[in-house]
């Protein structure tokens, strides 16, 4: 039997998370905003049907919001992250081959499911996610990941009963590809599809049936892979263990421009802390940190300043306090008074896995793994930032606007849903 790949995808993920705890919003238009309440980053179908585009700035759609009583939410990443995690753990009860592709998309495999009816099995999974999390999902099944994406697209678009579409015959595959514009194919962006269109390749079926050798000459080897995948020859396997990140980036804009050194320092400390947590989570160590600050290039009236620097450490480490010290030294050198800063961030560089160490003869870094472990486990158990480094401070004045954020239903005891 040929391998079958599945793609499980939550429909309108952020919106669905909000609805999960506010069932009164079912069938009502809902929007979730980006950081700092700027633009729409998730829209319910009702909002899509009103013609409001992805990324529409809130101040430009105010009229529609009032007119159609659209419910507007700030993004609540604590909630979405936690729901994503729960989603994955339910999927893992139905198959042990899972690749986490994005916050709301999982590729799955069915090794050892020879005697199963995979469509029925997947329909059960759709029901389980709906029952346990209140999230609507669709699953596409097909002989390659690219085709599984196509199947999922149709399952969602057609709103099929049971939420599952399986492209398991040549007839079904051909039909699906015939009606799919080439730009809807996984990995074919807008630029590529324009070029393909100019070569007369308009639909996914056109691409599948194109001559591989000709296209490989004009495009890249990835194009060949895509064509083979569309033909049902899998070229991309499941990546069950995501590769550890090669660098860790934490950066964010301030809610308001600031010229206050202490505020910038606290924000940097916050980013360093988060970055080091992620570093330890993937069992890595780093030996350099990049610190950057800048003003807002779009504020034409403001004097502009952008600067950054890399601090190298004598040894690899994942000790937060070592990076905090390095970041503070960097900030002291970078910071200039009289500018209004809009953004700052850090990057942890030169990452290594595990315990490989080349100790420096003259400098010694205090590693303190026990303390780091304790901090991580307490924050995991009692909530983010329960234990923190002093330099992070307690007032997060720099944090961006999120005035319409829903409660942290699943990650904070105080916010747990009460049933009267
Ligand atoms: Mg989705």
Short mmCIF file of C-alpha atoms and ligand atoms in Angstrom, two decimals:
data_model
loop_
_atom_site.label_atom_id
_atom_site.label_comp_id
_atom_site.label_asym_id
_atom_site.label_seq_id
_atom_site.Cartn_x
_atom_site.Cartn_y
_atom_site.Cartn_z
CA UNK A 1 0.00 0.00 0.00
CA UNK A 2 1.19 3.51 -0.82
CA UNK A 3 1.91 5.82 2.09
CA UNK A 4 -0.85 8.28 2.88
CA UNK A 5 -0.21 11.74 4.23
CA UNK A 6 -2.74 13.82 6.08
CA UNK A 7 -2.90 17.53 6.74
CA UNK A 8 -4.95 18.63 9.76
CA UNK A 9 -5.65 22.32 9.78
CA UNK A 10 -7.80 24.39 12.12
CA UNK A 11 -10.23 26.61 10.24
CA UNK A 12 -9.64 30.33 10.94
CA UNK A 13 -7.52 29.32 13.91
CA UNK A 14 -7.33 32.52 16.02
CA UNK A 15 -10.99 33.28 15.47
CA UNK A 16 -11.94 29.70 16.33
CA UNK A 17 -9.94 29.88 19.58
CA UNK A 18 -11.89 32.99 20.58
CA UNK A 19 -15.18 31.33 19.70
CA UNK A 20 -14.31 28.23 21.61
CA UNK A 21 -14.75 30.19 24.85
CA UNK A 22 -17.44 32.50 23.50
CA UNK A 23 -19.94 30.24 21.74
CA UNK A 24 -22.23 33.25 21.42
CA UNK A 25 -19.90 34.40 18.64
CA UNK A 26 -20.66 31.38 16.45
CA UNK A 27 -21.90 32.57 13.03
CA UNK A 28 -21.09 36.19 13.94
CA UNK A 29 -18.37 38.20 12.18
CA UNK A 30 -15.11 38.12 14.20
CA UNK A 31 -11.69 39.67 13.59
CA UNK A 32 -8.41 39.15 15.46
CA UNK A 33 -5.86 41.96 15.27
CA UNK A 34 -2.10 41.87 14.89
CA UNK A 35 0.35 43.09 17.53
CA UNK A 36 -0.47 46.54 18.82
CA UNK A 37 -4.03 46.23 17.51
CA UNK A 38 -2.95 47.26 14.01
CA UNK A 39 -4.52 45.10 11.30
CA UNK A 40 -6.76 42.09 10.85
CA UNK A 41 -4.69 38.90 10.94
CA UNK A 42 -7.56 36.43 11.27
CA UNK A 43 -11.08 36.68 9.92
CA UNK A 44 -14.15 34.55 10.34
CA UNK A 45 -15.90 33.42 7.15
CA UNK A 46 -18.58 36.06 7.73
CA UNK A 47 -15.88 38.75 7.65
CA UNK A 48 -14.27 37.24 4.55
CA UNK A 49 -17.66 37.32 2.86
CA UNK A 50 -17.92 41.05 3.61
CA UNK A 51 -14.85 41.48 1.43
CA UNK A 52 -12.53 42.55 4.24
CA UNK A 53 -9.03 41.56 3.23
CA UNK A 54 -6.30 39.89 5.25
CA UNK A 55 -4.09 42.57 6.79
CA UNK A 56 -6.70 45.33 6.54
CA UNK A 57 -5.77 48.12 9.02
CA UNK A 58 -8.41 48.52 11.72
CA UNK A 59 -8.76 52.27 11.24
CA UNK A 60 -9.69 51.72 7.57
CA UNK A 61 -12.48 49.24 8.29
CA UNK A 62 -14.03 51.05 11.24
CA UNK A 63 -17.18 51.72 9.25
CA UNK A 64 -17.78 48.03 8.47
CA UNK A 65 -16.98 47.09 12.07
CA UNK A 66 -19.76 49.33 13.34
CA UNK A 67 -22.20 48.60 10.56
CA UNK A 68 -22.00 44.82 10.82
CA UNK A 69 -21.26 44.68 14.53
CA UNK A 70 -17.96 42.86 13.92
CA UNK A 71 -16.42 41.53 17.15
CA UNK A 72 -12.80 42.65 17.35
CA UNK A 73 -10.11 40.96 19.48
CA UNK A 74 -6.48 41.74 20.23
CA UNK A 75 -4.29 38.71 19.61
CA UNK A 76 -4.04 36.46 22.65
CA UNK A 77 -0.96 34.35 21.96
CA UNK A 78 -1.02 32.69 25.38
CA UNK A 79 -4.41 31.24 24.45
CA UNK A 80 -3.54 30.34 20.85
CA UNK A 81 -0.25 28.73 21.82
CA UNK A 82 -1.90 26.62 24.47
CA UNK A 83 -4.78 25.58 22.20
CA UNK A 84 -2.25 24.65 19.53
CA UNK A 85 -0.44 22.43 21.99
CA UNK A 86 -3.69 20.73 23.05
CA UNK A 87 -4.67 20.28 19.41
CA UNK A 88 -1.40 18.45 18.72
CA UNK A 89 -1.81 16.20 21.74
CA UNK A 90 -5.28 15.09 20.60
CA UNK A 91 -3.97 14.37 17.11
CA UNK A 92 -1.22 12.26 18.71
CA UNK A 93 -3.88 10.00 20.18
CA UNK A 94 -4.97 9.11 16.64
CA UNK A 95 -1.57 8.62 15.03
CA UNK A 96 1.96 8.59 16.34
CA UNK A 97 3.46 10.19 13.22
CA UNK A 98 2.99 13.91 13.60
CA UNK A 99 4.89 16.83 12.10
CA UNK A 100 4.04 20.21 13.58
CA UNK A 101 4.08 22.45 10.53
CA UNK A 102 2.69 25.66 11.99
CA UNK A 103 0.66 26.86 14.96
CA UNK A 104 -2.53 25.33 13.49
CA UNK A 105 -1.32 22.84 10.88
CA UNK A 106 -0.05 19.32 11.41
CA UNK A 107 1.07 16.80 8.84
CA UNK A 108 0.34 13.25 9.89
CA UNK A 109 1.31 9.78 8.70
CA UNK A 110 -0.40 6.43 9.05
CA UNK A 111 2.36 3.89 9.34
CA UNK A 112 0.83 0.65 10.63
CA UNK A 113 -2.76 1.64 9.83
CA UNK A 114 -3.07 -0.85 6.98
CA UNK A 115 -6.42 -2.23 8.04
CA UNK A 116 -8.00 1.10 8.88
CA UNK A 117 -10.45 3.07 6.83
CA UNK A 118 -8.44 6.27 7.02
CA UNK A 119 -11.35 8.53 6.09
CA UNK A 120 -13.44 7.20 8.98
CA UNK A 121 -10.48 7.32 11.33
CA UNK A 122 -9.83 10.96 10.37
CA UNK A 123 -13.49 11.87 10.76
CA UNK A 124 -13.31 10.56 14.31
CA UNK A 125 -10.30 12.80 14.90
CA UNK A 126 -12.18 15.84 13.55
CA UNK A 127 -15.00 15.07 15.99
CA UNK A 128 -12.64 14.59 18.91
CA UNK A 129 -10.98 17.98 18.38
CA UNK A 130 -14.38 19.64 18.09
CA UNK A 131 -15.64 17.92 21.24
CA UNK A 132 -12.57 18.53 23.41
CA UNK A 133 -11.46 21.97 22.23
CA UNK A 134 -14.43 23.37 20.36
CA UNK A 135 -12.19 23.90 17.33
CA UNK A 136 -13.39 23.17 13.78
CA UNK A 137 -10.72 21.37 11.76
CA UNK A 138 -10.45 19.85 8.31
CA UNK A 139 -8.25 16.97 7.20
CA UNK A 140 -6.96 16.30 3.71
CA UNK A 141 -5.66 12.82 2.86
CA UNK A 142 -3.51 12.06 -0.17
CA UNK A 143 -0.42 10.18 -1.35
CA UNK A 144 1.90 13.21 -0.89
CA UNK A 145 2.12 16.25 1.34
CA UNK A 146 1.45 18.66 -1.53
CA UNK A 147 -1.70 16.72 -2.48
CA UNK A 148 -2.76 16.52 1.18
CA UNK A 149 -2.64 20.33 1.21
CA UNK A 150 -4.87 20.36 -1.88
CA UNK A 151 -7.30 17.91 -0.26
CA UNK A 152 -7.43 20.06 2.85
CA UNK A 153 -8.08 23.15 0.79
CA UNK A 154 -11.14 21.51 -0.75
CA UNK A 155 -12.38 20.07 2.54
CA UNK A 156 -12.41 23.58 3.97
CA UNK A 157 -13.64 25.34 0.87
CA UNK A 158 -16.50 22.95 0.23
CA UNK A 159 -17.29 22.62 3.92
CA UNK A 160 -17.73 18.87 3.51
CA UNK A 161 -19.63 16.84 6.05
CA UNK A 162 -17.24 15.18 8.45
CA UNK A 163 -14.44 17.58 7.52
CA UNK A 164 -12.34 15.05 5.58
CA UNK A 165 -11.50 14.76 1.90
CA UNK A 166 -9.38 11.91 0.63
CA UNK A 167 -7.77 12.15 -2.79
CA UNK A 168 -7.44 8.41 -3.18
CA UNK A 169 -8.20 7.86 -6.87
CA UNK A 170 -6.73 9.29 -10.05
CA UNK A 171 -10.17 10.58 -10.98
CA UNK A 172 -10.51 12.59 -7.76
CA UNK A 173 -6.98 13.94 -7.98
CA UNK A 174 -7.47 15.04 -11.57
CA UNK A 175 -10.74 16.76 -10.73
CA UNK A 176 -9.25 18.56 -7.75
CA UNK A 177 -6.22 19.80 -9.68
CA UNK A 178 -8.24 20.88 -12.70
CA UNK A 179 -10.10 23.50 -10.68
CA UNK A 180 -7.16 24.71 -8.60
CA UNK A 181 -5.28 27.84 -9.74
CA UNK A 182 -1.56 27.19 -9.75
CA UNK A 183 -0.87 29.83 -7.10
CA UNK A 184 -2.86 27.80 -4.56
CA UNK A 185 -0.28 25.00 -4.65
CA UNK A 186 1.93 24.60 -1.61
CA UNK A 187 5.25 26.36 -2.23
CA UNK A 188 4.19 28.24 -5.36
CA UNK A 189 4.17 31.90 -4.45
CA UNK A 190 2.72 34.81 -6.33
CA UNK A 191 5.91 35.50 -8.28
CA UNK A 192 6.34 31.91 -9.42
CA UNK A 193 2.71 31.56 -10.42
CA UNK A 194 2.97 34.69 -12.56
CA UNK A 195 5.90 33.17 -14.41
CA UNK A 196 4.11 29.87 -14.76
CA UNK A 197 1.02 31.63 -16.08
CA UNK A 198 3.11 33.31 -18.73
CA UNK A 199 4.22 29.82 -19.82
CA UNK A 200 0.58 28.83 -20.15
CA UNK A 201 0.45 26.92 -16.88
CA UNK A 202 -2.68 28.18 -15.15
CA UNK A 203 -4.04 25.28 -13.12
CA UNK A 204 -2.48 22.70 -10.85
CA UNK A 205 -3.35 20.09 -13.46
CA UNK A 206 -1.41 22.03 -16.13
CA UNK A 207 1.60 21.96 -13.82
CA UNK A 208 1.26 18.28 -12.96
CA UNK A 209 1.17 17.32 -16.61
CA UNK A 210 3.96 19.66 -17.71
CA UNK A 211 7.24 18.18 -18.81
CA UNK A 212 9.55 17.88 -15.84
CA UNK A 213 12.84 18.28 -17.71
CA UNK A 214 11.74 21.54 -19.36
CA UNK A 215 10.50 23.04 -16.11
CA UNK A 216 13.53 21.99 -14.18
CA UNK A 217 15.66 23.92 -16.65
CA UNK A 218 13.57 27.08 -16.23
CA UNK A 219 12.96 26.82 -12.51
CA UNK A 220 14.62 24.92 -9.69
CA UNK A 221 14.79 21.41 -8.37
CA UNK A 222 11.99 22.34 -5.97
CA UNK A 223 9.69 22.79 -8.96
CA UNK A 224 10.47 19.24 -10.01
CA UNK A 225 9.65 18.04 -6.52
CA UNK A 226 6.34 19.88 -6.57
CA UNK A 227 5.40 18.30 -9.90
CA UNK A 228 6.32 14.83 -8.65
CA UNK A 229 4.32 15.41 -5.48
CA UNK A 230 1.32 16.43 -7.59
CA UNK A 231 1.77 13.14 -9.43
CA UNK A 232 1.53 11.35 -6.11
CA UNK A 233 5.23 10.55 -5.78
CA UNK A 234 6.15 11.77 -2.30
CA UNK A 235 9.34 13.86 -2.24
CA UNK A 236 8.87 15.35 1.22
CA UNK A 237 8.75 12.99 4.18
CA UNK A 238 7.40 13.76 7.62
CA UNK A 239 9.75 15.73 9.81
CA UNK A 240 8.65 14.41 13.14
CA UNK A 241 11.47 16.08 15.05
CA UNK A 242 11.76 19.70 14.04
CA UNK A 243 15.37 20.71 13.56
CA UNK A 244 16.55 22.95 16.39
CA UNK A 245 16.69 26.59 15.39
CA UNK A 246 20.03 27.95 14.27
CA UNK A 247 19.39 31.32 15.81
CA UNK A 248 16.80 32.63 18.21
CA UNK A 249 15.23 36.00 17.58
CA UNK A 250 13.11 37.99 20.04
CA UNK A 251 12.04 41.45 19.03
CA UNK A 252 9.02 43.68 19.41
CA UNK A 253 7.86 47.23 18.94
CA UNK A 254 7.06 49.41 21.92
CA UNK A 255 3.49 50.49 22.49
CA UNK A 256 4.65 54.10 22.41
CA UNK A 257 7.91 55.61 21.29
CA UNK A 258 10.24 56.11 24.22
CA UNK A 259 13.49 57.88 25.02
CA UNK A 260 13.72 56.34 28.48
CA UNK A 261 16.81 54.21 29.01
CA UNK A 262 15.26 52.12 31.79
CA UNK A 263 12.26 51.21 29.64
CA UNK A 264 14.45 50.04 26.79
CA UNK A 265 16.64 48.14 29.24
CA UNK A 266 13.65 46.30 30.69
CA UNK A 267 12.38 45.39 27.24
CA UNK A 268 15.80 44.01 26.28
CA UNK A 269 15.92 42.03 29.52
CA UNK A 270 12.50 40.59 28.73
CA UNK A 271 13.64 39.49 25.25
CA UNK A 272 16.87 38.00 26.62
CA UNK A 273 14.88 36.02 29.18
CA UNK A 274 12.47 34.65 26.57
CA UNK A 275 15.31 33.90 24.18
CA UNK A 276 17.27 31.97 26.80
CA UNK A 277 14.17 30.01 27.79
CA UNK A 278 13.79 28.91 24.17
CA UNK A 279 17.48 28.14 24.00
CA UNK A 280 17.20 25.77 26.97
CA UNK A 281 13.95 24.31 25.67
CA UNK A 282 15.73 23.05 22.56
CA UNK A 283 18.78 21.99 24.65
CA UNK A 284 21.08 24.44 22.92
CA UNK A 285 23.74 26.84 24.04
CA UNK A 286 24.87 30.05 22.39
CA UNK A 287 28.10 32.01 22.36
CA UNK A 288 27.04 35.39 21.02
CA UNK A 289 24.20 37.84 21.36
CA UNK A 290 23.12 40.54 18.96
CA UNK A 291 21.37 43.57 20.44
CA UNK A 292 19.60 46.14 18.30
CA UNK A 293 17.57 49.32 18.85
CA UNK A 294 15.94 51.68 16.44
CA UNK A 295 13.63 54.63 16.02
CA UNK A 296 10.53 54.53 13.82
CA UNK A 297 11.54 55.05 10.18
CA UNK A 298 7.94 55.97 9.34
CA UNK A 299 7.83 58.91 11.77
CA UNK A 300 9.16 61.41 9.29
CA UNK A 301 9.47 64.23 11.82
CA UNK A 302 11.67 62.27 14.26
CA UNK A 303 15.45 62.19 14.24
CA UNK A 304 16.43 58.70 13.10
CA UNK A 305 18.81 56.28 14.75
CA UNK A 306 19.47 52.60 14.10
CA UNK A 307 22.27 50.69 15.73
CA UNK A 308 23.18 47.23 16.84
CA UNK A 309 26.12 45.19 18.00
CA UNK A 310 27.17 41.63 18.67
CA UNK A 311 28.68 40.62 22.00
CA UNK A 312 30.75 37.45 21.98
CA UNK A 313 31.09 35.29 25.06
CA UNK A 314 34.19 33.31 26.01
CA UNK A 315 32.20 30.06 26.22
CA UNK A 316 28.93 28.53 25.11
CA UNK A 317 26.21 28.93 27.71
CA UNK A 318 22.45 29.06 28.24
CA UNK A 319 22.62 30.97 31.51
CA UNK A 320 20.23 33.91 31.30
CA UNK A 321 22.23 36.12 33.66
CA UNK A 322 25.34 35.86 31.47
CA UNK A 323 23.37 37.06 28.43
CA UNK A 324 21.66 39.78 30.47
CA UNK A 325 25.03 41.17 31.47
CA UNK A 326 26.30 41.09 27.88
CA UNK A 327 23.09 42.70 26.59
CA UNK A 328 23.31 45.48 29.16
CA UNK A 329 26.88 46.25 28.19
CA UNK A 330 25.79 46.39 24.55
CA UNK A 331 22.83 48.62 25.30
CA UNK A 332 24.97 51.06 27.27
CA UNK A 333 27.16 51.49 24.22
CA UNK A 334 24.30 51.69 21.74
CA UNK A 335 21.90 53.95 23.57
CA UNK A 336 21.82 57.65 22.68
CA UNK A 337 19.62 60.09 24.48
CA UNK A 338 17.33 62.45 22.56
CA UNK A 339 16.02 59.74 20.21
CA UNK A 340 12.55 58.26 20.37
CA UNK A 341 12.95 54.50 20.21
CA UNK A 342 10.28 52.35 18.62
CA UNK A 343 11.74 48.87 18.61
CA UNK A 344 14.41 46.75 20.21
CA UNK A 345 15.37 43.13 20.07
CA UNK A 346 17.97 40.46 20.56
CA UNK A 347 19.26 37.51 18.62
CA UNK A 348 21.12 34.57 20.11
CA UNK A 349 23.81 33.45 17.71
CA UNK A 350 26.41 30.75 17.22
CA UNK A 351 24.21 28.01 18.65
CA UNK A 352 25.40 24.57 19.53
CA UNK A 353 23.56 21.45 20.65
CA UNK A 354 24.08 19.83 24.02
CA UNK A 355 27.13 19.94 26.16
CA UNK A 356 29.98 20.29 23.65
CA UNK A 357 32.34 22.67 25.34
CA UNK A 358 35.66 24.16 24.58
CA UNK A 359 36.55 25.91 27.80
CA UNK A 360 38.45 29.15 27.65
CA UNK A 361 41.69 29.09 29.52
CA UNK A 362 41.45 32.63 30.85
CA UNK A 363 37.75 33.36 31.12
CA UNK A 364 35.25 31.30 32.94
CA UNK A 365 31.52 31.55 32.42
CA UNK A 366 29.32 30.74 35.35
CA UNK A 367 26.98 28.15 33.85
CA UNK A 368 24.70 27.51 36.82
CA UNK A 369 22.54 24.85 35.13
CA UNK A 370 20.77 24.00 38.40
CA UNK A 371 19.45 27.52 38.85
CA UNK A 372 18.28 27.71 35.22
CA UNK A 373 16.50 24.38 35.54
CA UNK A 374 14.77 25.56 38.70
CA UNK A 375 13.69 28.86 37.14
CA UNK A 376 12.29 27.05 34.07
CA UNK A 377 10.42 24.44 36.04
CA UNK A 378 8.87 27.03 38.40
CA UNK A 379 7.77 29.22 35.51
CA UNK A 380 6.40 26.19 33.73
CA UNK A 381 4.43 25.14 36.79
CA UNK A 382 3.24 28.49 38.10
CA UNK A 383 3.09 30.58 34.94
CA UNK A 384 5.37 32.71 32.81
CA UNK A 385 7.62 35.14 34.70
CA UNK A 386 6.67 33.87 38.18
CA UNK A 387 10.39 33.89 38.87
CA UNK A 388 12.26 36.55 36.96
CA UNK A 389 15.51 38.40 36.76
CA UNK A 390 15.47 41.80 38.41
CA UNK A 391 16.40 43.66 35.26
CA UNK A 392 13.16 42.62 33.61
CA UNK A 393 11.30 44.79 36.10
CA UNK A 394 7.62 44.49 37.00
CA UNK A 395 5.91 47.25 35.06
CA UNK A 396 5.83 46.35 31.43
CA UNK A 397 4.99 49.82 30.21
CA UNK A 398 6.62 49.15 26.89
CA UNK A 399 4.31 46.29 26.04
CA UNK A 400 2.10 46.94 23.08
CA UNK A 401 -1.49 47.82 23.04
CA UNK A 402 -3.90 44.94 23.22
CA UNK A 403 -6.99 46.54 24.55
CA UNK A 404 -9.41 43.96 23.30
CA UNK A 405 -7.65 40.83 24.45
CA UNK A 406 -9.73 37.89 25.64
CA UNK A 407 -8.84 36.24 28.98
CA UNK A 408 -6.07 33.62 29.17
CA UNK A 409 -8.76 30.95 29.63
CA UNK A 410 -6.46 27.97 29.59
CA UNK A 411 -3.22 29.22 31.10
CA UNK A 412 -4.15 31.46 34.04
CA UNK A 413 -6.20 30.25 37.02
CA UNK A 414 -7.80 33.68 37.51
CA UNK A 415 -9.12 33.62 33.96
CA UNK A 416 -10.68 30.19 34.02
CA UNK A 417 -14.19 30.14 32.64
CA UNK A 418 -16.87 30.24 35.34
CA UNK A 419 -20.21 28.55 34.83
CA UNK A 420 -22.93 30.28 36.79
MG1 LIG B 1 -5.74 27.23 9.52
#
